[in-house]
Coordinates of C-alpha atoms and ligand atoms in Angstrom, one line a residue:
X300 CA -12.1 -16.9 23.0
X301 CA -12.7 -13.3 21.4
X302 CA -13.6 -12.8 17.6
X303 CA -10.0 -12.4 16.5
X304 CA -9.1 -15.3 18.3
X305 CA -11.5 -17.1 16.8
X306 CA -10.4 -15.4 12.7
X307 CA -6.5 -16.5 14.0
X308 CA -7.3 -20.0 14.7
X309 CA -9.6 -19.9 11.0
X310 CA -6.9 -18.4 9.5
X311 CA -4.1 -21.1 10.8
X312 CA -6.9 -24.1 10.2
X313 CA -6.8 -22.6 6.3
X314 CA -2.8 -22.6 6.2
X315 CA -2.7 -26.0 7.4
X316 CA -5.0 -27.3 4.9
X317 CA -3.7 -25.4 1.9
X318 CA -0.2 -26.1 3.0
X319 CA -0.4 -29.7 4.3
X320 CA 1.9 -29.1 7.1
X321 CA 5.0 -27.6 5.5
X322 CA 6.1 -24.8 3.0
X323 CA 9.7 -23.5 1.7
X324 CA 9.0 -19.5 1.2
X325 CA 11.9 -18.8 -1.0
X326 CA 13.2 -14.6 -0.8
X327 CA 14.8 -13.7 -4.2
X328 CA 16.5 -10.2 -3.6
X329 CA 16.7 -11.2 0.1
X330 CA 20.2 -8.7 1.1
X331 CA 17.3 -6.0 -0.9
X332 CA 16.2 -3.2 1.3
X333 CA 12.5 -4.5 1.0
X334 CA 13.3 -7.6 2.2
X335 CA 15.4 -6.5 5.3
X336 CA 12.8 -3.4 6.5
X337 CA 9.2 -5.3 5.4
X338 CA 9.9 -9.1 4.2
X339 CA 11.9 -10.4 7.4
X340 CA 10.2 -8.4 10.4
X341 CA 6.6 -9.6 9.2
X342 CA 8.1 -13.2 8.5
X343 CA 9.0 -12.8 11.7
X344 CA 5.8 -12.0 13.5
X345 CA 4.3 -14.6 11.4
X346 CA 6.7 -17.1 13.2
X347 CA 6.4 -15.8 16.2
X348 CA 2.7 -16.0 16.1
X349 CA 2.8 -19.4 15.5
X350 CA 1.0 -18.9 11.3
X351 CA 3.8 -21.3 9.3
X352 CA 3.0 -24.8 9.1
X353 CA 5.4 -27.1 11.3
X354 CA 7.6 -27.7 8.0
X355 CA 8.7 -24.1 6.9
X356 CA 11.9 -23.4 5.7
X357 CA 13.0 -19.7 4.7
X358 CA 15.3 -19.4 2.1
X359 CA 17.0 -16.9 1.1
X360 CA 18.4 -16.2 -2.4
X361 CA 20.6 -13.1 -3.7
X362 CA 23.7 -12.2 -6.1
X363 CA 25.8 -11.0 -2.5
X364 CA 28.0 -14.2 -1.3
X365 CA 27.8 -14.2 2.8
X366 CA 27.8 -17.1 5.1
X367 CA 25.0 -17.8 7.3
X368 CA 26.3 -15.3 10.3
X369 CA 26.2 -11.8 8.3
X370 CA 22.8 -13.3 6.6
X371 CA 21.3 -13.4 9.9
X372 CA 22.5 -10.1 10.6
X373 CA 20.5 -9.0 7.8
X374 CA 17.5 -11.1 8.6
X375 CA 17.0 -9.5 12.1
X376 CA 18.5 -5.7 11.2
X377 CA 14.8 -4.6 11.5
X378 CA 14.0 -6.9 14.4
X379 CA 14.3 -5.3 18.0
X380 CA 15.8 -8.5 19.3
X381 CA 16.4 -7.6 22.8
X382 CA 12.3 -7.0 23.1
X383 CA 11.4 -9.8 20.5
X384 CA 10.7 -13.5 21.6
X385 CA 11.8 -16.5 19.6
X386 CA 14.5 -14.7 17.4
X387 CA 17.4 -17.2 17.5
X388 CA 14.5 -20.5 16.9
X389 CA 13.4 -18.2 13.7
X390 CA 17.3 -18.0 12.6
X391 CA 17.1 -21.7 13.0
X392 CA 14.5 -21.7 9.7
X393 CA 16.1 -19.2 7.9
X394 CA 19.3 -20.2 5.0
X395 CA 20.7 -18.7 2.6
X396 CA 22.5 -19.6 -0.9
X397 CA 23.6 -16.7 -3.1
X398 CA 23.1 -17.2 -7.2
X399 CA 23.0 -14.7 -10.3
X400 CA 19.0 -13.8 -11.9
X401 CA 19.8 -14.7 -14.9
X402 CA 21.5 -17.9 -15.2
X403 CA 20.1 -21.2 -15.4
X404 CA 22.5 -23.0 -13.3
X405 CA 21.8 -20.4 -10.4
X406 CA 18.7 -21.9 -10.1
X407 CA 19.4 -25.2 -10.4
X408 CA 21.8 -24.8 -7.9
X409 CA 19.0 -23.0 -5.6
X410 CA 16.1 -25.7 -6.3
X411 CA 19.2 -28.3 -5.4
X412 CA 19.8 -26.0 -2.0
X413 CA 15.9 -26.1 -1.0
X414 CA 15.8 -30.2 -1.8
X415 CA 18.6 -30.6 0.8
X416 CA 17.1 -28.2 3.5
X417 CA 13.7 -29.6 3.0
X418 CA 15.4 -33.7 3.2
X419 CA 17.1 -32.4 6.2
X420 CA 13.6 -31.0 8.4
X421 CA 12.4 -34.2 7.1
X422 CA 9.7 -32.7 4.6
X423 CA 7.6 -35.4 3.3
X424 CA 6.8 -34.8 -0.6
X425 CA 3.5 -34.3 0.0
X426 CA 4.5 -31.0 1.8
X427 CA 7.0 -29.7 -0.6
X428 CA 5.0 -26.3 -1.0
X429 CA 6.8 -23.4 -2.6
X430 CA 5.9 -19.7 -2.1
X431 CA 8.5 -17.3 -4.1
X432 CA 8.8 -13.8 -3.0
X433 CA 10.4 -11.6 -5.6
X434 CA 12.6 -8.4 -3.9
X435 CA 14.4 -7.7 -6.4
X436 CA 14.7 -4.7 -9.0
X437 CA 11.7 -4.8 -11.5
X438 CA 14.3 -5.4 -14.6
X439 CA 14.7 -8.8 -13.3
X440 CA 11.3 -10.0 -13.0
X441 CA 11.0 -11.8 -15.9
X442 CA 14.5 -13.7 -16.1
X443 CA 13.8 -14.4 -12.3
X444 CA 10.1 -15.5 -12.4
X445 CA 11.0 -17.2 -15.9
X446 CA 13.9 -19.8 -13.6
X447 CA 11.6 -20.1 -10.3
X448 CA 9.3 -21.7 -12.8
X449 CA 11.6 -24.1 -14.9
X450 CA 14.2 -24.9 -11.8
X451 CA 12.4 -24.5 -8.6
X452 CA 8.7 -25.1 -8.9
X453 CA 7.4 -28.6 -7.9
X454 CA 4.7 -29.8 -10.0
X455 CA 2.0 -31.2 -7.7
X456 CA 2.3 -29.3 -5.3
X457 CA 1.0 -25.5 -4.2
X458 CA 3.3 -23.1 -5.7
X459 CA 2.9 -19.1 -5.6
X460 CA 4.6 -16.0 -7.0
X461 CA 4.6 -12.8 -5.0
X462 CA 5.4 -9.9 -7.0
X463 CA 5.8 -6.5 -5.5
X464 CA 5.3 -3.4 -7.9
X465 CA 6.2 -1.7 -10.0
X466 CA 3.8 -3.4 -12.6
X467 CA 5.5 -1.7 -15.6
X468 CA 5.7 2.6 -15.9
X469 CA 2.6 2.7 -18.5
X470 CA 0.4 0.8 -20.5
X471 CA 2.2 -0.5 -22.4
X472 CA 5.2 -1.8 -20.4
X473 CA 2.5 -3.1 -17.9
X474 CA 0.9 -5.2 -20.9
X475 CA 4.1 -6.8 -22.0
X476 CA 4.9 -7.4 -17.8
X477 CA 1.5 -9.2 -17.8
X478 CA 2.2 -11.3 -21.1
X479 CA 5.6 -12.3 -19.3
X480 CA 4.5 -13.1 -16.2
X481 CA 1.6 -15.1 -16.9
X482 CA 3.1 -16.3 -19.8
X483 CA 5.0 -18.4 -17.7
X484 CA 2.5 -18.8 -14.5
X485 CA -0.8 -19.8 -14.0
X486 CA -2.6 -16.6 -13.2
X487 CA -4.2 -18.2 -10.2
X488 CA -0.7 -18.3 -8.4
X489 CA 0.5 -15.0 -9.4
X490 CA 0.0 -12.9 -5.9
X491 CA 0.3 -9.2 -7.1
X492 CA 1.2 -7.4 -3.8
X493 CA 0.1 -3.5 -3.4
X494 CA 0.2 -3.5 0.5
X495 CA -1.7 -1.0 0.8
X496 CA -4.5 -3.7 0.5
X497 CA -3.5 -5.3 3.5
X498 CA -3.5 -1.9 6.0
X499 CA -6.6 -2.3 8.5
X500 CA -8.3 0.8 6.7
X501 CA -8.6 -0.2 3.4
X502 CA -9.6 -3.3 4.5
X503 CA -12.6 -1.7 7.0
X504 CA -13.4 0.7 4.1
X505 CA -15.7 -2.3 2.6
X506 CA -17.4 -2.7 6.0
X507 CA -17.8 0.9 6.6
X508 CA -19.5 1.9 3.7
X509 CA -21.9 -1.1 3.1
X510 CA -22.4 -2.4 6.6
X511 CA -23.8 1.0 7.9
X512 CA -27.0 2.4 6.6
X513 CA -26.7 5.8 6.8
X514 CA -23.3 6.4 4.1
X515 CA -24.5 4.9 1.0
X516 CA -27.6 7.3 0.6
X517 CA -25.4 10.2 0.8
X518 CA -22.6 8.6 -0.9
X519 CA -22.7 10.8 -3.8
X520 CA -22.5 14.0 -6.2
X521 CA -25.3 15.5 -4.3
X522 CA -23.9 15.3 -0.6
X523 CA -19.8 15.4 -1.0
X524 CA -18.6 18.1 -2.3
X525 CA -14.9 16.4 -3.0
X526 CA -12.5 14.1 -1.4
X527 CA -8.9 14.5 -0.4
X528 CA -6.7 11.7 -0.1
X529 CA -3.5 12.1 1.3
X530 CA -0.5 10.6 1.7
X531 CA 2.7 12.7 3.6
X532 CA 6.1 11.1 4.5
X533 CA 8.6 13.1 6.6
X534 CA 11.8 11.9 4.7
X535 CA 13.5 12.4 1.3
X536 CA 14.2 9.6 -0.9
X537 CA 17.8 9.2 0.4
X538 CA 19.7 6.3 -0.8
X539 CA 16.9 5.1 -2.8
X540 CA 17.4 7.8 -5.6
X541 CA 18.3 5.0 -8.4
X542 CA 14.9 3.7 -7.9
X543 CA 12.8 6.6 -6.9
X544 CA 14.6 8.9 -9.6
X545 CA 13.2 6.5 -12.8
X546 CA 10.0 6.3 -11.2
X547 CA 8.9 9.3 -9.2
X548 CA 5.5 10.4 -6.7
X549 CA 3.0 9.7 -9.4
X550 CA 4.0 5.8 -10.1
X551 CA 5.4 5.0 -7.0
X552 CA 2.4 5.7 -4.4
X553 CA -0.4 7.6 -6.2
X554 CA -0.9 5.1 -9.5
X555 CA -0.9 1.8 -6.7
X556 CA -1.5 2.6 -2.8
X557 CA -3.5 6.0 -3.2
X558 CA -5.8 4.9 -6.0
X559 CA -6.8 1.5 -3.8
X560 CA -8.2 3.9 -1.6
X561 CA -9.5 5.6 -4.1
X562 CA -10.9 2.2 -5.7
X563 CA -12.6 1.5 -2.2
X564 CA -13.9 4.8 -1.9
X565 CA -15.7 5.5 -5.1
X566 CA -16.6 1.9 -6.5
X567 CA -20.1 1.3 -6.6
X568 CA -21.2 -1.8 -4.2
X569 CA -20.1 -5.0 -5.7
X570 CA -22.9 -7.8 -6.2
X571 CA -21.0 -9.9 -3.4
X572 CA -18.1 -9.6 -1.2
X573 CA -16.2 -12.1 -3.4
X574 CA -12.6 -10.8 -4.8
X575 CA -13.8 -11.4 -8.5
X576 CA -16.8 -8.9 -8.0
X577 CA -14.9 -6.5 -6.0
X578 CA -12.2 -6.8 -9.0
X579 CA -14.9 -6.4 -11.0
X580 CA -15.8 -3.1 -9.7
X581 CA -12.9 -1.3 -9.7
X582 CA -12.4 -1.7 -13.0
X583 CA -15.4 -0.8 -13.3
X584 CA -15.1 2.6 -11.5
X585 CA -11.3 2.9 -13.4
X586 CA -12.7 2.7 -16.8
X587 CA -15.4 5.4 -16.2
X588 CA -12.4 7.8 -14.5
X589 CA -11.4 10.5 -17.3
X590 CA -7.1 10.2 -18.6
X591 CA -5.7 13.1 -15.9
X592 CA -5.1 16.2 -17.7
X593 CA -1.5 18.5 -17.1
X594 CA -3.9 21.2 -15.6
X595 CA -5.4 18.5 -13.0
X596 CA -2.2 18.4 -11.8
X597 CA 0.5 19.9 -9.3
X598 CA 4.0 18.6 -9.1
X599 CA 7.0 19.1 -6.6
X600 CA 10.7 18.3 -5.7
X601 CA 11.9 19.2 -2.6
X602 CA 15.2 21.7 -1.7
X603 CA 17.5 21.4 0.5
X604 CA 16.4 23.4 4.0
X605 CA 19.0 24.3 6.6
X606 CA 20.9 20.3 7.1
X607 CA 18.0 19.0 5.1
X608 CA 19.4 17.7 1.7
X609 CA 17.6 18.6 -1.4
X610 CA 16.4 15.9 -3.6
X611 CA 19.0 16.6 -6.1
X612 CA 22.2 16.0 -3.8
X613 CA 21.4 12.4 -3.5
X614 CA 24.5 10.7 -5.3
X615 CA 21.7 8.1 -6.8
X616 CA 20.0 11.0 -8.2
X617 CA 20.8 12.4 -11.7
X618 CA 22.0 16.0 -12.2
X619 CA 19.1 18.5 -12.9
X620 CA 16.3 15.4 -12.5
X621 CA 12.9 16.7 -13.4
X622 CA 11.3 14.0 -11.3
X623 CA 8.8 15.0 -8.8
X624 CA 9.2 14.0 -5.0
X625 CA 5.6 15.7 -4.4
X626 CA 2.4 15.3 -6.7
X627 CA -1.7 15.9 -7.0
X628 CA -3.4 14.9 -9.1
X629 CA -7.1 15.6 -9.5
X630 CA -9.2 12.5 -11.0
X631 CA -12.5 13.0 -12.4
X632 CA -15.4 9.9 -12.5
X633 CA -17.5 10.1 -15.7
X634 CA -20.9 8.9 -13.8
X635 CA -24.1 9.1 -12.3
X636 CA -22.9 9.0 -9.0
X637 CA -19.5 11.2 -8.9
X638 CA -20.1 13.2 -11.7
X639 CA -18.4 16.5 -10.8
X640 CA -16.7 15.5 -7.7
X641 CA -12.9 16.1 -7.5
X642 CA -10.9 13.4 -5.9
X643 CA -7.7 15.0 -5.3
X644 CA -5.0 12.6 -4.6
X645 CA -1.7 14.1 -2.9
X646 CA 1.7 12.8 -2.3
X647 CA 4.8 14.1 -1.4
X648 CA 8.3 12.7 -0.1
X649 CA 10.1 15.2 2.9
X650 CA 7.1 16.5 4.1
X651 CA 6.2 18.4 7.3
X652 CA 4.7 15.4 8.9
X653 CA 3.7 11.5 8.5
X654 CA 0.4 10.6 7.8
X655 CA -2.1 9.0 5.2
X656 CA -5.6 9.9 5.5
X657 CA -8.8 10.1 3.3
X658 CA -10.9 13.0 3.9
X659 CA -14.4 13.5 2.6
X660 CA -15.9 16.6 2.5
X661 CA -19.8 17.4 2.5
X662 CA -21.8 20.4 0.7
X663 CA -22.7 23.5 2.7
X664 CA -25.9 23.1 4.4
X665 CA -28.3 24.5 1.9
X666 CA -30.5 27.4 3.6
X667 CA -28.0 27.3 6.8
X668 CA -29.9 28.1 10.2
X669 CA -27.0 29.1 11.7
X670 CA -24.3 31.3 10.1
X671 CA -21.6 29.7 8.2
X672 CA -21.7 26.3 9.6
X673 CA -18.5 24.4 8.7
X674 CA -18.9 21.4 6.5
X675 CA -19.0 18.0 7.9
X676 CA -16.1 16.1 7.2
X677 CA -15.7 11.6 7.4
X678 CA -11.7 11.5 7.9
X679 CA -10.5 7.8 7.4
X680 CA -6.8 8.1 8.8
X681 CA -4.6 4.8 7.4
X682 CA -1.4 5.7 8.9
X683 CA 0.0 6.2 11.5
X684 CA -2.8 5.7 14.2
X685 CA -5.9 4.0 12.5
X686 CA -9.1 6.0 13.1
X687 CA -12.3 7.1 11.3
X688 CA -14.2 10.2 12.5
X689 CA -16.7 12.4 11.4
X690 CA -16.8 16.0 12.0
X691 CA -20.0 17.7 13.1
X692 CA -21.8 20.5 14.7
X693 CA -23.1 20.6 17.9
X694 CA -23.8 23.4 20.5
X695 CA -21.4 24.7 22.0
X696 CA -21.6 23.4 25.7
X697 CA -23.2 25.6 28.1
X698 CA -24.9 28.9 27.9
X699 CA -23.6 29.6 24.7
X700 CA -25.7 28.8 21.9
X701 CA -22.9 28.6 19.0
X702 CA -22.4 26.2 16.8
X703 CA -18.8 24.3 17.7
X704 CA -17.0 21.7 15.3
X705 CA -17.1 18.4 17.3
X706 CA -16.8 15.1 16.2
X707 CA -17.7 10.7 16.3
X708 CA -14.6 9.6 17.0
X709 CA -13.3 5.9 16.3
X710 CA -9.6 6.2 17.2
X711 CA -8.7 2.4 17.4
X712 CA -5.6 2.6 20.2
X713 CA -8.5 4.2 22.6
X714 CA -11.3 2.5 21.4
X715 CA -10.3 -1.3 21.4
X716 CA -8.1 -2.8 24.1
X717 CA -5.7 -4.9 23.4
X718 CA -5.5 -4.1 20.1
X719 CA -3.5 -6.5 17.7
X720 CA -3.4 -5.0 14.0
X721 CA -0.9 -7.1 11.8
X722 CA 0.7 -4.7 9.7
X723 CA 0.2 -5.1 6.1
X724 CA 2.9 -7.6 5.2
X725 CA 2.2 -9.8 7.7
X726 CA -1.7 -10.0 6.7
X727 CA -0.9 -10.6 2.8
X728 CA 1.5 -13.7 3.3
X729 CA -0.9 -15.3 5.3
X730 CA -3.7 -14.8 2.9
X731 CA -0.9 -16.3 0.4
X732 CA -0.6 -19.3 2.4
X733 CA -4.2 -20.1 2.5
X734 CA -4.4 -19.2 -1.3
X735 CA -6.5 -16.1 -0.9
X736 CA -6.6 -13.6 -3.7
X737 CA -9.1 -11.1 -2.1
X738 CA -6.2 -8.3 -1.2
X739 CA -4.2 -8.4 -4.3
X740 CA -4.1 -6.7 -7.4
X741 CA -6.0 -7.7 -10.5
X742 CA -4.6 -7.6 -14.3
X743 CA -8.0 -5.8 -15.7
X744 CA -7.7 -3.2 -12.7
X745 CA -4.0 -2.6 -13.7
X746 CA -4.5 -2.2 -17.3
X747 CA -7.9 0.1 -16.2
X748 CA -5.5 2.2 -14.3
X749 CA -2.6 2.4 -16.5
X750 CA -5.0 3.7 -18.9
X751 CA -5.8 7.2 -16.1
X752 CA -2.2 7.6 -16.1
X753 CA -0.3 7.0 -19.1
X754 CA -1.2 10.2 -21.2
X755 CA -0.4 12.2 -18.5
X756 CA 3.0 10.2 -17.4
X757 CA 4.2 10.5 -20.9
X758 CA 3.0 14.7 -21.3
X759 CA 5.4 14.9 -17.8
X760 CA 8.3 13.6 -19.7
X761 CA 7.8 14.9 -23.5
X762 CA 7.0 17.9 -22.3
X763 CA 10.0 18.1 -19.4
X764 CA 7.3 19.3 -16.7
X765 CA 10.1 21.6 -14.4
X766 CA 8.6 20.7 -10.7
X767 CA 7.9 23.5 -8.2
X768 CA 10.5 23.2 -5.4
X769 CA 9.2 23.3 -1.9
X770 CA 12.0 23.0 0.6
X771 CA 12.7 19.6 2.9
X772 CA 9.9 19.5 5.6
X773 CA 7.1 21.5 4.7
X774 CA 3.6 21.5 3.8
X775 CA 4.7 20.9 -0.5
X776 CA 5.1 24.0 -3.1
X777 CA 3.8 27.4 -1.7
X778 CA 0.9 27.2 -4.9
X779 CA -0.2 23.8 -3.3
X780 CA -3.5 25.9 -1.3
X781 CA -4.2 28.3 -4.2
X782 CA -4.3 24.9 -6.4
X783 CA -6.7 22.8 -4.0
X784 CA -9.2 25.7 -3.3
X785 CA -9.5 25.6 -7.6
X786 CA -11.4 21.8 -6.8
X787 CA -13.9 23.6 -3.6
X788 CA -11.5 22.3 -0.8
X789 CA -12.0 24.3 2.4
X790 CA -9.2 24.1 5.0
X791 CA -11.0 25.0 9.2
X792 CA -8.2 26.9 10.9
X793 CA -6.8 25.7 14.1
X794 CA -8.8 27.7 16.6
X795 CA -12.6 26.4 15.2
X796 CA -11.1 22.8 15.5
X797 CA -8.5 20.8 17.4
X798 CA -8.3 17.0 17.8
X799 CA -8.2 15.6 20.2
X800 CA -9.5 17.4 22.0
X801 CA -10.3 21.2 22.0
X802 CA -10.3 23.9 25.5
X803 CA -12.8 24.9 25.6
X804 CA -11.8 28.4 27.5
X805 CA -9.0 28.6 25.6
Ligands
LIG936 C1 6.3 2.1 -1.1 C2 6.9 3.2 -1.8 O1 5.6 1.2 -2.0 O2 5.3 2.5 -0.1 C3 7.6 4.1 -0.8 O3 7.8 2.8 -2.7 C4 6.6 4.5 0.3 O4 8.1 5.3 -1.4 C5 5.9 3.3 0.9 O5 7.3 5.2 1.4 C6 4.8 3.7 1.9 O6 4.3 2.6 2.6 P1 4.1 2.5 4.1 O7 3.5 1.2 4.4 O8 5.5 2.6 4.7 O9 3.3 3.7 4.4

């Protein structure tokens, strides 16, 4: 059996014992777009894989009446059922009952629907588990946690609320969405979901810095000269505009998914590998990082570039919106260890390509040998193809004696064979069925964030910040290199370096 047969077969051992054999996972917002594109396919795999207790029932709750047909149709949109095993047995564990968020007798009616589903798979009470996954809109988090509580939850038994963010816009909407939600739940089955925290990276990122010994000693102000992190995505925000127009690139990715790789990055190491200490110090690291000044920062919407719609032609999308589609923001640690070091976090919607990466750069060489050695670089790449490398010098091969950028190169897909990464989804509703809190978000991290980005949030919007436009499918607004070089970032150019690999007579 290999190692990761071996962490499956854990993994099931601590579902089973958790769930005592059966489990009702309970979609609210399931005809959402979350639920159709991530919820669905990773409940999928789950099933397929064989994760959910022998009891599961999937049930799924919206406003939109449909029978059980179109409901399906919805469940498996994101499914490639011609290639997929086991789709029609899933269907077979997947129901539907539609009901309003806000009324009580919606929810009666739902906990009634769930009794009768569970009676008829011949769930025994001791097995009456209840996971609830809220999709829906963040205006209806309250009234909908609020009724899962009073109408659906069974006392007894293991219960757990998975909440997707947004967690508020600013401090102090995130304060009064903590006082709601745990006003109602016990915080220990609240599941705060940033899935970001379930991507193999972020995950490594623990065992890559503390499990090798040569990082940490250079892990600092004195050997990296800043870090980049990155995130690009290749489409516009079309059809989600309603959403995306409220929110925009600083709260929806950079506040959340880019600062847990920030978190992992520049946290100091924690006094165990247990989720309170890691908790412990990001909040740590958060509270020392300086409120993000307007001059710290670079913002974007895109235009419309030849059939390439601009941002502002999306019918969801108010007239003359000020949000920004692209954002960086530099962040600044007030300590010993980062104390002058830019992390510059970057993200921008219709971009020229897809990736997320994290790219640390090193000092010059002091007293270089050679002349103008390029820095090393450690490049963590999250998306799309996992990899971690590290760029270095080396002679050039042959009779030449020149320095040539190389590098250690831990590109998974040709690395490991058979390679089975679960994508994020899939890992954090497993690690909600054996009640593990490791990969979610914590309330003293979220209040430590909010706290970064609040003064600068609220500047954006008193101050009506104008964007610069950069049209569909480029690089971000033409200033966007003159702005980065400000914070010591050094760009190689495409003939000293290609991945992956370079000609070397060429
Ligand atoms: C979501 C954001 O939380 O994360 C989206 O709302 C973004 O705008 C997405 O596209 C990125 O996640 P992933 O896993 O698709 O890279």
């Amino acid at each position: 059996m290999t190692g990761n047969d071996t962490a499956i077969n854990k993994i099931k051992e601590q579902v089973r014992k958790n769930l005592n054999g059966g489990v009702s996972i309970v979609i609210i917002g399931a005809s959402g777009d979350l639920a159709k594109k991530k919820t669905f396919p990773a409940l999928f795999k789950l099933y397929q894989q064989k994760f959910f207790p022998e009891k599961t029932q999937i049930i799924g709750y919206a406003r939109t009446e449909m029978d059980d047909e179109e409901y399906h149709k919805r469940v498996t949109m994101s499914i490639d059922t011609e290639k997929e095993e086991g789709v029609k047995d899933f269907l077979k564990i997947c129901h539907y009952v539609s009901g309003q968020y806000d009324e009580d007798d919606s929810f009666k009616k739902l906990n009634d629907f769930v009794n009768d589903v569970e009676k008829k798979n011949g769930v025994k009470d001791d097995q009456k588990n209840r996971i609830f996954y809220l999709a829906v809109p963040a205006q209806v988090y309250v009234p909908v946690s609020e009724r899962c509580k009073k109408f659906v939850y069974q006392d007894g038994a293991y219960n757990a609320l998975i909440v997707e963010k947004p967690f508020g816009k600013d401090s102090d909407t995130y304060k009064q969405f903590a006082k709601d939600i745990y006003g109602t739940w016990d915080r220990n089955e609240v599941y705060l979901i940033d899935h970001y925290l379930g991507k193999e990276l972020l995950k490594n990122m623990m065992n890559l810095r503390f499990a090798n010994t040569f990082f940490e000693p250079m892990w600092n102000s004195k050997y990296i000269d800043n870090v980049q992190i990155t995130l690009k995505e290749p489409f516009g925000c079309e059809g989600r505009g309603g959403y995306f127009d409220e929110y925009g690139a600083i709260r929806d990715v950079i506040q959340n998914h880019l600062l847990q790789v920030f978190n992992l990055i520049a946290m100091d190491r924690p006094k165990d590998a247990s989720p309170e200490a890691v908790a412990e110090e990001k909040t740590k690291l958060l509270n020392a990082v300086k409120p993000i000044k307007l001059e710290d920062t670079l913002l974007g919407q895109y235009t419309r570039n030849g059939d390439k719609p601009a941002y502002q032609e999306d019918d969801t999308v108010e007239d003359g919106s000020l949000t920004s589609t692209f954002a960086t923001v530099v962040l600044w640690i007030d300590n010993e260890r980062w104390s002058n070091v830019p992390f510059i976090i970057k993200s921008g919607k219709a971009m020229d390509n897809y990736k997320c990466e994290a790219r640390i750069q090193f000092k010059k060489l002091p007293g270089d040998l050679f002349k103008d050695t390029p820095r090393n670089e450690l490049v963590i790449n999250i998306e799309p193809d996992e990899a971690v490398y590290l760029k270095l010098n080396s002679k050039h091969p042959g009779y030449s004696d020149d320095n040539l950028v190389t590098d250690l190169d831990l590109t998974y897909k040709e690395r490991y064979d058979n390679l089975k990464i679960p994508k994020a989804y899939e890992a954090l509703i497993v690690d909600v069925m054996r009640g593990r809190h490791a990969n979610f978000v914590g309330d003293d991290e979220l209040q430590a964030s909010w706290r970064v980005f609040t003064p600068l949030l609220h500047q954006i919007e008193k101050e009506k910040i104008k964007p610069e436009p950069y049209p569909h499918g480029t690089r971000g607004p033409e200033k966007l290199d003159e702005f980065v070089k400000k914070y010591g970032v050094e760009r190689l150019s495409d003939e000293d370096y290609e991945w992956p690999s370079k000609d070397l007579d060429g």
